[in-house]
Coordinates of C-alpha atoms in Angstrom, one line a residue:
Chain A
X1 CA -99.1 117.1 76.5
X2 CA -98.4 119.7 74.9
X3 CA -95.3 119.0 73.7
X4 CA -96.8 116.3 71.9
X5 CA -98.6 118.6 70.1
X6 CA -96.4 120.5 67.1
X7 CA -96.2 121.7 63.8
X8 CA -96.4 118.7 62.8
X9 CA -93.2 118.7 60.1
X10 CA -90.4 121.2 59.5
X11 CA -91.5 123.9 57.4
X12 CA -89.5 127.2 54.9
X13 CA -86.7 126.1 53.6
X14 CA -86.0 122.5 55.8
X15 CA -89.6 121.3 54.3
X16 CA -87.7 121.5 51.0
X17 CA -84.5 118.7 52.6
X18 CA -86.5 117.1 54.0
X19 CA -89.2 116.6 50.2
X20 CA -85.5 116.0 48.9
X21 CA -85.2 112.4 51.6
X22 CA -88.2 110.8 51.5
X23 CA -86.8 108.4 48.8
X24 CA -85.6 104.8 51.1
X25 CA -81.8 105.0 51.4
X26 CA -79.4 103.1 53.7
X27 CA -79.8 105.3 56.3
X28 CA -82.7 106.3 57.6
X29 CA -82.6 109.3 59.8
X30 CA -85.0 109.1 62.6
X31 CA -85.2 113.0 63.2
X32 CA -87.8 116.4 65.1
X33 CA -87.4 119.9 62.8
X34 CA -87.7 121.1 66.0
X35 CA -85.0 120.0 68.0
X36 CA -81.4 120.6 68.3
X37 CA -79.7 118.2 68.5
X38 CA -80.9 116.8 65.8
X39 CA -79.7 119.8 63.9
X40 CA -76.1 118.8 64.6
X41 CA -76.6 115.8 62.6
X42 CA -78.6 117.1 59.7
X43 CA -76.2 119.5 59.4
X44 CA -73.1 116.3 59.5
X45 CA -75.4 115.2 57.6
X46 CA -75.7 117.6 54.4
X47 CA -71.6 118.4 55.1
X48 CA -70.5 115.1 54.0
X49 CA -72.9 115.3 51.7
X50 CA -74.4 111.2 52.8
X51 CA -77.5 109.6 50.9
X52 CA -79.8 109.7 53.6
X53 CA -83.4 109.0 54.2
X54 CA -85.7 111.4 56.5
X55 CA -87.8 110.5 58.9
X56 CA -90.2 112.8 61.5
X57 CA -90.0 111.0 64.4
X58 CA -91.8 112.9 67.2
X59 CA -90.0 111.6 70.5
X60 CA -92.9 113.6 73.1
X61 CA -95.1 109.9 71.3
X62 CA -92.4 107.1 72.6
X63 CA -93.5 105.4 69.5
X64 CA -93.5 101.7 70.3
X65 CA -90.9 100.5 66.8
X66 CA -88.6 103.8 67.3
X67 CA -87.8 102.6 70.8
X68 CA -86.6 100.0 69.3
X69 CA -84.1 102.2 67.5
X70 CA -83.5 104.5 70.0
X71 CA -84.2 103.5 73.6
X72 CA -85.1 106.2 75.5
X73 CA -86.9 107.7 72.8
X74 CA -85.2 110.4 71.8
X75 CA -84.2 112.1 67.6
X76 CA -81.7 112.2 67.0
X77 CA -81.2 108.4 66.0
X78 CA -79.8 105.9 63.2
X79 CA -80.0 103.0 61.1
X80 CA -77.3 102.7 59.3
X81 CA -77.3 99.1 57.6
X82 CA -80.4 98.1 59.8
X83 CA -78.4 98.9 63.1
X84 CA -79.6 101.6 65.6
X85 CA -77.9 104.3 66.4
X86 CA -78.5 107.2 68.9
X87 CA -76.8 110.5 70.6
X88 CA -75.6 112.9 68.8
X89 CA -72.3 112.9 69.5
X90 CA -71.7 109.2 69.6
X91 CA -73.0 109.8 65.5
X92 CA -70.9 112.6 64.6
X93 CA -68.1 110.9 65.5
X94 CA -69.7 107.9 64.0
X95 CA -70.9 109.2 60.8
X96 CA -66.1 110.8 60.3
X97 CA -65.1 106.6 60.7
X98 CA -68.7 105.1 58.4
X99 CA -68.5 107.6 55.3
X100 CA -64.1 107.7 55.4
X101 CA -65.1 109.3 51.7
X102 CA -66.5 111.8 52.0
X103 CA -65.8 115.2 53.5
X104 CA -63.9 115.3 57.0
X105 CA -65.6 117.2 59.9
X106 CA -62.2 116.1 62.3
X107 CA -59.3 117.4 61.8
X108 CA -56.1 114.6 60.2
X109 CA -54.0 115.2 63.5
X110 CA -54.7 112.8 66.7
X111 CA -53.6 116.5 68.8
X112 CA -56.0 119.2 67.0
X113 CA -59.0 116.5 66.8
X114 CA -58.4 116.1 70.8
X115 CA -58.2 120.3 70.8
X116 CA -61.9 120.1 68.7
X117 CA -63.1 116.7 71.1
X118 CA -62.3 119.0 74.1
X119 CA -64.1 122.4 72.9
X120 CA -67.2 120.1 72.3
X121 CA -66.6 118.9 76.0
X122 CA -66.9 122.6 77.1
X123 CA -69.7 123.0 74.4
X124 CA -71.8 120.3 76.2
X125 CA -70.6 121.0 79.8
X126 CA -70.7 124.9 80.3
X127 CA -72.8 125.9 77.2
X128 CA -75.6 124.3 77.0
X129 CA -76.4 123.3 80.4
X130 CA -75.6 127.2 80.9
X131 CA -78.0 128.4 77.6
X132 CA -81.0 125.9 79.0
X133 CA -80.6 127.4 83.0
X134 CA -81.4 131.1 80.6
X135 CA -83.7 130.0 78.6
X136 CA -86.3 128.7 81.6
X137 CA -85.0 130.6 84.8
X138 CA -88.6 132.4 86.2
X139 CA -86.6 135.2 88.6
X140 CA -84.8 137.9 86.9
X141 CA -82.1 136.7 89.8
X142 CA -81.5 132.7 88.0
X143 CA -81.5 134.4 84.9
X144 CA -78.5 137.5 85.7
X145 CA -76.7 133.9 86.9
X146 CA -77.4 132.5 83.7
X147 CA -76.7 135.3 81.1
X148 CA -73.7 136.2 82.7
X149 CA -72.1 132.4 82.5
X150 CA -72.9 132.2 79.3
X151 CA -71.1 134.9 77.7
X152 CA -68.7 133.5 79.9
X153 CA -68.5 129.5 77.9
X154 CA -68.9 131.9 74.7
X155 CA -66.3 134.1 75.8
X156 CA -64.1 131.0 76.4
X157 CA -65.3 128.9 73.3
X158 CA -63.4 131.4 71.1
X159 CA -60.8 132.5 73.0
X160 CA -60.7 128.1 72.1
X161 CA -60.1 129.2 68.5
X162 CA -57.4 127.2 66.4
X163 CA -55.3 129.0 64.2
X164 CA -54.7 132.5 66.2
X165 CA -59.0 132.7 65.9
X166 CA -58.8 134.3 62.3
X167 CA -61.9 132.0 62.0
X168 CA -64.2 131.4 60.2
X169 CA -64.4 128.5 61.4
X170 CA -63.6 127.4 64.7
X171 CA -60.3 125.3 63.8
X172 CA -60.2 127.4 61.0
X173 CA -60.0 127.2 57.4
X174 CA -62.3 124.5 57.5
X175 CA -65.7 123.3 59.1
X176 CA -65.5 120.8 62.2
X177 CA -67.4 119.3 64.7
X178 CA -66.4 122.1 66.5
X179 CA -69.2 124.2 65.0
X180 CA -71.1 121.6 64.5
X181 CA -72.6 121.2 67.9
X182 CA -72.8 124.9 69.2
X183 CA -74.6 125.8 65.5
X184 CA -77.8 125.0 66.7
X185 CA -77.7 126.5 69.8
X186 CA -76.4 130.0 68.1
X187 CA -79.9 129.8 65.5
X188 CA -81.7 129.6 68.7
X189 CA -79.4 132.7 70.6
X190 CA -82.8 135.4 68.7
X191 CA -84.8 133.4 71.6
X192 CA -83.1 134.0 74.4
X193 CA -82.6 137.9 72.6
X194 CA -86.3 138.9 71.9
X195 CA -87.4 136.9 75.7
X196 CA -83.8 137.0 78.0
X197 CA -82.4 140.3 77.6
X198 CA -78.8 138.3 75.8
X199 CA -77.1 140.8 74.6
X200 CA -73.9 139.6 71.6
X201 CA -72.0 142.7 72.0
X202 CA -71.1 141.1 75.3
X203 CA -69.1 138.4 74.4
X204 CA -66.3 138.9 71.8
X205 CA -65.7 140.1 68.7
X206 CA -64.3 136.8 67.0
X207 CA -67.5 134.8 68.9
X208 CA -70.1 137.9 66.5
X209 CA -68.1 137.2 64.1
X210 CA -68.2 133.3 63.4
X211 CA -72.3 133.7 64.4
X212 CA -72.9 135.5 61.9
X213 CA -71.2 133.6 59.6
X214 CA -72.4 130.4 60.9
X215 CA -75.6 131.4 60.5
X216 CA -75.4 132.3 57.7
X217 CA -73.9 128.7 56.0
X218 CA -75.9 127.1 54.0
X219 CA -76.3 123.9 56.0
X220 CA -77.7 125.2 58.6
X221 CA -80.0 127.2 56.4
X222 CA -80.9 124.5 54.6
X223 CA -81.5 122.9 58.0
X224 CA -83.9 126.0 59.7
X225 CA -87.9 126.2 58.9
X226 CA -89.6 128.9 59.8
X227 CA -89.8 131.5 63.2
X228 CA -93.0 131.6 63.8
X229 CA -93.0 127.5 64.3
X230 CA -90.4 127.4 66.4
X231 CA -92.0 130.2 69.2
X232 CA -94.8 127.0 70.1
X233 CA -92.3 124.9 71.6
X234 CA -90.0 127.7 73.1
X235 CA -92.5 129.8 74.8
X236 CA -92.8 126.4 76.8
X237 CA -89.4 126.5 78.0
X238 CA -90.1 130.2 78.4
X239 CA -92.4 129.6 80.9
X240 CA -89.9 126.7 82.4
X241 CA -93.6 123.6 80.8
X242 CA -91.5 121.9 78.8
X243 CA -91.3 117.8 78.7
X244 CA -89.1 117.3 77.5
X245 CA -85.7 115.8 79.0
X246 CA -83.2 117.9 78.6
X247 CA -85.8 121.2 80.1
X248 CA -86.6 118.5 83.1
X249 CA -83.5 118.2 84.2
X250 CA -82.3 121.3 83.8
X251 CA -85.0 121.9 85.8
X252 CA -84.3 119.7 87.8
X253 CA -80.6 120.1 88.5
X254 CA -79.7 117.1 86.7
X255 CA -78.0 115.3 84.0
X256 CA -78.6 116.9 80.2
X257 CA -79.6 113.2 78.6
Chain B
X1 CA -58.0 129.0 101.1
X2 CA -56.7 126.0 102.8
X3 CA -59.1 123.1 102.1
X4 CA -58.4 119.6 104.1
X5 CA -58.8 117.7 101.1
X6 CA -55.3 119.6 100.0
X7 CA -53.5 117.6 102.7
X8 CA -54.0 114.0 101.5
X9 CA -51.8 111.4 101.7
X10 CA -48.6 112.9 99.2
X11 CA -48.2 109.3 96.7
X12 CA -49.4 107.0 95.6
X13 CA -49.2 103.5 97.8
X14 CA -48.8 99.5 97.3
X15 CA -48.9 97.6 94.0
X16 CA -49.4 101.6 92.5
X17 CA -46.6 102.9 94.3
X18 CA -44.3 100.7 93.0
X19 CA -45.8 101.4 89.5
X20 CA -45.0 104.8 89.7
X21 CA -40.4 104.2 90.7
X22 CA -41.0 102.2 86.9
X23 CA -42.1 105.9 85.5
X24 CA -39.5 108.4 86.6
X25 CA -37.5 107.8 83.4
X26 CA -38.2 111.1 81.8
X27 CA -35.8 110.6 78.8
X28 CA -37.4 107.4 77.8
X29 CA -41.1 108.5 78.1
X30 CA -43.3 109.5 75.1
X31 CA -46.2 110.7 77.6
X32 CA -45.5 112.7 81.2
X33 CA -48.9 111.1 83.0
X34 CA -50.0 114.3 85.8
X35 CA -52.0 111.7 87.7
X36 CA -53.7 111.9 91.2
X37 CA -52.4 108.4 92.6
X38 CA -56.6 108.5 94.3
X39 CA -58.2 109.9 91.1
X40 CA -60.6 107.5 89.4
X41 CA -60.5 109.6 86.5
X42 CA -56.9 109.4 86.5
X43 CA -56.9 105.7 87.1
X44 CA -59.3 105.9 83.9
X45 CA -55.8 107.1 82.3
X46 CA -53.8 105.1 84.6
X47 CA -55.2 100.9 82.5
X48 CA -54.8 102.5 79.5
X49 CA -51.5 103.8 79.8
X50 CA -50.5 100.1 82.0
X51 CA -53.0 98.2 78.8
X52 CA -51.4 99.5 76.3
X53 CA -47.5 99.1 77.1
X54 CA -47.1 102.8 76.7
X55 CA -43.9 105.0 78.2
X56 CA -44.8 107.3 80.0
X57 CA -43.8 109.7 82.7
X58 CA -45.6 109.7 85.7
X59 CA -46.1 113.1 88.1
X60 CA -48.1 112.7 91.3
X61 CA -50.3 116.3 91.0
X62 CA -52.4 117.2 94.3
X63 CA -55.1 118.7 91.9
X64 CA -56.1 121.1 95.7
X65 CA -53.4 122.5 95.3
X66 CA -54.5 124.5 91.7
X67 CA -50.3 125.0 91.0
X68 CA -49.4 127.8 88.5
X69 CA -47.2 126.4 86.6
X70 CA -49.9 123.1 86.0
X71 CA -52.7 125.1 85.1
X72 CA -51.4 126.0 82.1
X73 CA -51.1 121.7 80.3
X74 CA -54.4 121.6 82.4
X75 CA -56.8 125.0 82.8
X76 CA -58.9 123.8 85.2
X77 CA -56.4 122.3 86.9
X78 CA -57.5 118.4 87.0
X79 CA -56.6 115.6 87.3
X80 CA -55.5 113.6 84.8
X81 CA -53.2 115.6 82.4
X82 CA -51.2 114.0 79.2
X83 CA -48.4 116.2 78.0
X84 CA -47.2 114.5 74.9
X85 CA -44.0 116.4 72.8
X86 CA -44.4 118.9 74.5
X87 CA -49.0 120.0 73.9
X88 CA -51.0 118.6 76.0
X89 CA -54.4 117.3 76.7
X90 CA -56.6 116.7 79.6
X91 CA -60.0 115.1 80.3
X92 CA -60.1 111.5 80.6
X93 CA -62.5 110.3 77.3
X94 CA -61.1 112.4 75.2
X95 CA -56.8 111.4 76.8
X96 CA -58.2 107.8 76.1
X97 CA -60.1 108.4 72.3
X98 CA -56.5 110.4 72.2
X99 CA -53.9 106.9 72.7
X100 CA -55.8 104.8 70.9
X101 CA -54.9 107.7 67.4
X102 CA -51.7 108.5 68.2
X103 CA -50.8 105.2 68.9
X104 CA -52.0 102.8 67.1
X105 CA -49.7 100.3 66.6
X106 CA -49.9 99.5 70.5
X107 CA -52.9 97.5 71.8
X108 CA -56.6 98.6 70.8
X109 CA -59.0 100.2 73.2
X110 CA -61.5 100.4 70.3
X111 CA -62.5 97.7 67.9
X112 CA -61.7 98.4 64.3
X113 CA -65.6 98.4 63.4
X114 CA -67.5 101.7 63.4
X115 CA -70.6 100.9 64.0
X116 CA -68.7 98.6 67.0
X117 CA -67.1 102.2 68.4
X118 CA -70.5 103.1 68.1
X119 CA -71.9 101.2 71.0
X120 CA -68.6 101.4 73.0
X121 CA -69.5 104.9 72.8
X122 CA -72.8 104.5 73.9
X123 CA -71.8 102.5 77.3
X124 CA -69.1 105.5 77.5
X125 CA -73.0 108.1 77.7
X126 CA -74.1 105.8 80.0
X127 CA -71.5 105.8 82.3
X128 CA -70.7 110.2 81.7
X129 CA -75.0 110.4 82.6
X130 CA -76.0 107.7 84.4
X131 CA -73.8 105.3 86.3
X132 CA -71.5 108.1 87.9
X133 CA -73.8 111.0 88.6
X134 CA -75.5 108.4 91.6
X135 CA -72.4 106.4 92.1
X136 CA -71.7 110.0 93.6
X137 CA -75.0 110.9 94.8
X138 CA -75.5 107.7 96.4
X139 CA -71.5 108.2 98.1
X140 CA -72.5 111.7 99.9
X141 CA -76.5 112.2 100.0
X142 CA -76.6 112.3 104.3
X143 CA -80.3 111.2 104.0
X144 CA -82.2 107.6 104.5
X145 CA -84.1 109.1 101.7
X146 CA -81.7 110.1 99.2
X147 CA -79.5 107.7 99.6
X148 CA -82.3 105.3 98.6
X149 CA -83.8 107.5 95.5
X150 CA -79.5 107.4 94.7
X151 CA -79.3 103.9 95.4
X152 CA -81.8 102.8 93.0
X153 CA -80.5 104.5 90.4
X154 CA -77.0 103.3 90.8
X155 CA -78.8 99.7 90.3
X156 CA -80.8 100.5 87.5
X157 CA -78.1 101.8 85.9
X158 CA -75.4 99.4 86.3
X159 CA -78.0 96.7 85.8
X160 CA -78.1 99.1 82.3
X161 CA -74.7 98.2 81.4
X162 CA -74.5 95.1 82.6
X163 CA -77.4 94.4 79.8
X164 CA -75.0 95.5 77.2
X165 CA -71.9 93.2 78.1
X166 CA -70.7 90.7 75.9
X167 CA -68.1 88.2 77.7
X168 CA -65.6 88.5 79.2
X169 CA -65.2 91.9 78.9
X170 CA -67.9 94.4 77.8
X171 CA -68.0 94.5 74.3
X172 CA -66.6 90.8 74.2
X173 CA -63.1 88.9 74.7
X174 CA -61.1 91.8 74.2
X175 CA -60.7 95.0 77.1
X176 CA -62.4 98.1 76.0
X177 CA -62.9 102.0 76.6
X178 CA -66.4 100.6 77.3
X179 CA -64.6 98.0 80.5
X180 CA -61.7 101.0 81.2
X181 CA -63.7 103.8 82.2
X182 CA -66.4 101.9 84.2
X183 CA -63.3 100.1 85.6
X184 CA -62.3 102.6 88.7
X185 CA -65.7 102.9 89.7
X186 CA -65.8 99.7 90.4
X187 CA -62.8 99.4 92.3
X188 CA -64.4 101.9 95.2
X189 CA -67.5 99.6 95.0
X190 CA -66.3 98.4 98.8
X191 CA -66.9 101.8 99.3
X192 CA -70.6 101.6 99.6
X193 CA -70.9 98.8 100.3
X194 CA -69.6 99.1 103.5
X195 CA -70.8 102.5 104.2
X196 CA -74.0 103.4 102.7
X197 CA -75.8 99.6 101.9
X198 CA -75.3 98.6 98.8
X199 CA -76.3 95.4 97.7
X200 CA -74.2 94.0 94.5
X201 CA -77.0 91.2 93.4
X202 CA -79.7 94.3 93.2
X203 CA -77.6 95.0 89.6
X204 CA -78.1 91.8 87.9
X205 CA -75.5 88.8 87.1
X206 CA -75.2 90.2 84.5
X207 CA -73.3 93.4 86.0
X208 CA -72.5 91.9 89.4
X209 CA -70.1 89.1 87.3
X210 CA -68.3 91.9 85.2
X211 CA -68.4 93.8 88.6
X212 CA -66.2 90.8 90.3
X213 CA -63.8 90.3 87.2
X214 CA -62.8 93.6 86.5
X215 CA -61.2 94.3 90.0
X216 CA -58.5 91.6 89.3
X217 CA -57.2 92.7 86.2
X218 CA -53.7 93.5 86.6
X219 CA -53.9 96.8 85.3
X220 CA -56.5 97.3 87.8
X221 CA -54.4 96.2 90.4
X222 CA -51.4 97.4 89.5
X223 CA -53.1 101.1 89.8
X224 CA -54.0 100.8 93.0
X225 CA -53.6 101.7 96.7
X226 CA -53.9 100.5 100.2
X227 CA -57.8 100.7 101.3
X228 CA -57.1 102.1 104.9
X229 CA -55.1 105.6 102.6
X230 CA -58.3 106.2 100.5
X231 CA -60.8 106.4 103.3
X232 CA -59.1 109.6 104.5
X233 CA -60.2 110.8 101.2
X234 CA -64.0 109.1 100.9
X235 CA -64.5 109.6 104.3
X236 CA -65.1 113.3 103.0
X237 CA -67.4 112.2 100.8
X238 CA -69.6 110.6 103.5
X239 CA -69.7 113.4 104.9
X240 CA -70.6 115.1 102.0
X241 CA -67.6 117.6 102.4
X242 CA -65.0 116.4 99.4
X243 CA -64.2 120.1 98.3
X244 CA -63.3 118.5 94.6
X245 CA -65.4 119.4 91.0
X246 CA -66.8 116.6 90.9
X247 CA -68.1 116.9 95.1
X248 CA -69.1 120.1 94.4
X249 CA -71.3 119.9 90.9
X250 CA -73.4 116.3 93.3
X251 CA -73.6 119.1 95.6
X252 CA -74.6 121.6 93.3
X253 CA -76.6 119.5 91.3
X254 CA -73.6 121.1 88.1
X255 CA -72.9 118.9 85.8
X256 CA -69.6 116.8 86.3
X257 CA -66.5 118.5 84.9

């Protein structure tokens, strides 16, 4: 299928990072250069300075060896000391626990950690499904409905910002997983701006400021490829022809895996 | 608008009522626990509180009433919710992780090893994404074809959960969040057996063994009310008239909150 025929590797800034991570390491990172869920883990690995080997894995090929690592054949996945883990959110929590001497992406205090997790829950349940719905909806009425829901969900996200919302990150001075899980989708807002009349000014100032800061952050830029290569993939979503698990779930009204 | 769901039997009954009565002393309590006696998501947290021996005050909160005071504690008006040291938390899975972190001197419901924890979190992810949507779909589907499709999906997802079982409990010899997150639905399988031709033999020996053992677990029995009172609520699900957020999401093809 056409989705299996994507440009085979990262480009631009991301390619340099890929090339710098080809030596064997205790942690093997299975990635699709174009995938926003992959980019979450990639950003975390870079922020935490964890030593990893990057392996490009096309999730549309469903390679038999890879299915042993990630049973649904999905990226991101990692193998650490020969043990496999998949699911971006599970991987992110694992990195916090397995690498305690690296920069923490969760606060120390249990209550504040629970607030970060509530923000992640909001992103998963309210922002991401609406993002995909807007991307894939074909008629104006469905697009309008999805767009309004997305504005609302993004405003709600920024309403939850800690420390009075003064930023620059969701929890205040320090970056946390609340930022990491949303950043890749923010890096793809331009697709909605160019094709679905998404207008960032319809969210609010706090959110816009956070977006600007996040997009310019080094680990975001280092894990992003050249925009023209994303276009091949996102055009399929815009025509609602994409065959990723996320796209299929959005079409059928099911759960995004 | 008054909905019939708001008119549920107002309190726990049977063994659960005994437990409720033992947890009415607010001066001793570390946690205020806002619960709906009938709600499976509530039961997850209730079982954890009992297992860990945390002192809590049980407060019955009808989530269909959307009491303004309660909305300050749980913004979507959903149970379960807790207050710890004056600070509110909602979402059952977020609360479960919080209890592990805030009460480190109580019985742990997650192992110490990061990899083992990641595998339990993968089981939680499977429960949320595969098991629960199929469970609710089967419960609420009206025509035989939809019921058959949902039933087969449920057999498959239960069987996959069963494949991961490592001992008496999911993770081995000790109860963990992997058991707790699914137990309340094991306790509601009889509804599907009686009304939706659910045959536990189709889930495989491992899942069947786990389900039959887990419903006898003391914390399960101490948080379960009398079956006749659940019937009023589940009757509405069976006719697809229920107005809970989970029911509405299942009907509309949305995300279960």
